[in-house]
Short mmCIF file of C-alpha atoms in Angstrom, two decimals:
data_model
loop_
_atom_site.label_atom_id
_atom_site.label_comp_id
_atom_site.label_asym_id
_atom_site.label_seq_id
_atom_site.Cartn_x
_atom_site.Cartn_y
_atom_site.Cartn_z
CA UNK U 1 17.61 -27.33 36.71
CA UNK U 2 19.89 -25.64 33.98
CA UNK U 3 23.11 -24.12 34.89
CA UNK U 4 24.26 -20.92 33.74
CA UNK U 5 27.42 -18.89 33.90
CA UNK U 6 27.56 -15.93 36.18
CA UNK U 7 26.58 -13.13 34.19
CA UNK U 8 25.13 -15.09 31.13
CA UNK U 9 21.95 -13.51 29.67
CA UNK U 10 18.83 -15.62 29.47
CA UNK U 11 17.32 -14.57 26.24
CA UNK U 12 13.55 -15.30 25.58
CA UNK U 13 11.18 -14.21 23.00
CA UNK U 14 8.51 -12.03 23.91
CA UNK U 15 5.35 -11.92 21.79
CA UNK U 16 4.65 -8.64 22.02
CA UNK U 17 8.08 -7.58 20.92
CA UNK U 18 7.99 -10.06 18.03
CA UNK U 19 4.48 -8.63 16.91
CA UNK U 20 5.79 -5.15 17.05
CA UNK U 21 8.86 -6.45 14.68
CA UNK U 22 6.29 -6.99 12.29
CA UNK U 23 3.66 -4.61 12.41
CA UNK U 24 5.85 -1.72 13.99
CA UNK U 25 6.32 0.96 11.43
CA UNK U 26 4.00 3.69 10.20
CA UNK U 27 3.94 2.52 6.80
CA UNK U 28 2.89 -0.98 7.73
CA UNK U 29 -0.01 0.47 10.17
CA UNK U 30 -1.02 2.60 7.29
CA UNK U 31 -1.31 -0.32 4.87
CA UNK U 32 -3.06 -2.76 7.39
CA UNK U 33 -5.44 -0.08 8.10
CA UNK U 34 -6.62 -0.06 4.40
CA UNK U 35 -6.41 -3.53 3.70
CA UNK U 36 -8.70 -4.26 6.80
CA UNK U 37 -11.36 -2.85 4.42
CA UNK U 38 -10.95 -5.43 1.86
CA UNK U 39 -8.12 -6.08 -0.99
CA UNK U 40 -6.38 -3.40 -3.04
CA UNK U 41 -4.73 -2.85 -5.97
CA UNK U 42 -0.99 -1.31 -5.69
CA UNK U 43 -2.13 1.88 -7.32
CA UNK U 44 -4.98 1.84 -5.18
CA UNK U 45 -2.87 1.68 -1.91
CA UNK U 46 -0.39 4.32 -3.34
CA UNK U 47 -3.18 6.93 -3.48
CA UNK U 48 -4.86 6.02 -0.05
CA UNK U 49 -1.52 5.61 1.93
CA UNK U 50 0.17 8.63 0.54
CA UNK U 51 3.40 6.38 0.63
CA UNK U 52 6.10 6.60 -2.04
CA UNK U 53 5.96 3.82 -4.55
CA UNK U 54 9.27 2.72 -3.04
CA UNK U 55 8.05 2.72 0.51
CA UNK U 56 5.08 0.92 -0.33
CA UNK U 57 6.68 -1.61 -2.71
CA UNK U 58 8.85 -2.57 0.38
CA UNK U 59 6.21 -2.57 2.92
CA UNK U 60 4.25 -4.80 0.86
CA UNK U 61 7.02 -7.36 0.28
CA UNK U 62 8.11 -7.40 4.09
CA UNK U 63 4.30 -8.11 4.89
CA UNK U 64 3.85 -10.91 2.27
CA UNK U 65 7.17 -12.41 3.54
CA UNK U 66 5.92 -12.12 7.36
CA UNK U 67 2.64 -13.94 6.31
CA UNK U 68 0.02 -11.23 6.87
CA UNK U 69 -0.23 -10.39 3.37
CA UNK U 70 -0.79 -12.15 -0.01
CA UNK U 71 -0.05 -11.07 -3.43
CA UNK U 72 -2.46 -12.33 -6.24
CA UNK U 73 -1.69 -11.76 -9.94
CA UNK U 74 -5.41 -11.15 -11.38
CA UNK U 75 -5.42 -12.10 -15.10
CA UNK U 76 -6.93 -9.19 -16.57
CA UNK U 77 -5.71 -7.00 -19.50
CA UNK U 78 -3.44 -5.42 -18.32
CA UNK U 79 -3.03 -7.63 -15.40
CA UNK U 80 -3.37 -6.41 -12.04
CA UNK U 81 -1.86 -7.10 -8.69
CA UNK U 82 -4.02 -7.28 -5.85
CA UNK U 83 -3.38 -7.31 -2.34
CA UNK U 84 -5.23 -9.09 0.65
CA UNK U 85 -4.85 -10.04 4.00
CA UNK U 86 -4.26 -13.65 5.11
CA UNK U 87 -5.80 -15.04 8.30
CA UNK U 88 -2.94 -14.00 10.08
CA UNK U 89 -3.01 -10.47 8.72
CA UNK U 90 -6.89 -10.51 9.61
CA UNK U 91 -6.20 -11.33 13.34
CA UNK U 92 -4.53 -8.42 14.02
CA UNK U 93 -7.94 -6.25 13.43
CA UNK U 94 -9.13 -6.71 16.92
CA UNK U 95 -5.48 -5.36 18.28
CA UNK U 96 -6.11 -2.25 15.83
CA UNK U 97 -9.58 -1.60 17.32
CA UNK U 98 -8.02 -1.64 21.12
CA UNK U 99 -5.19 0.51 19.89
CA UNK U 100 -7.31 2.78 18.59
CA UNK U 101 -9.86 3.02 21.58
CA UNK U 102 -6.63 3.41 23.97
CA UNK U 103 -5.46 6.19 21.43
CA UNK U 104 -8.93 7.97 21.46
CA UNK U 105 -9.15 7.90 25.72
CA UNK U 106 -5.07 8.53 26.26
CA UNK U 107 -3.99 10.52 23.27
CA UNK U 108 -6.74 12.40 21.59
CA UNK U 109 -8.70 13.21 25.11
CA UNK U 110 -5.29 13.49 26.71
CA UNK U 111 -6.55 11.17 29.42
CA UNK U 112 -9.61 13.13 30.63
#
């Protein structure tokens, strides 16, 4: 049995909190929503999401570093950058569907 000093905090990792840290900003949720439909270019995401270029760029960079988005350079003239979901990112789709169902029931319909 592990002994602790009185008042010493026990820190454990909560999977829900860790997930929220990755997907929990509005810009990340918006980008994910559009990438569930398939690969998108930067300019296409810019138009669809309504985010500023700076916000979109930093959002995609964070999502890439988190392993949920993959950035591919397509060898065309001019070259094109395309963003796709990794398997880790695709696995979030069922969570999004559940969140949408909850929102329809409890937010849009005010719980009636």
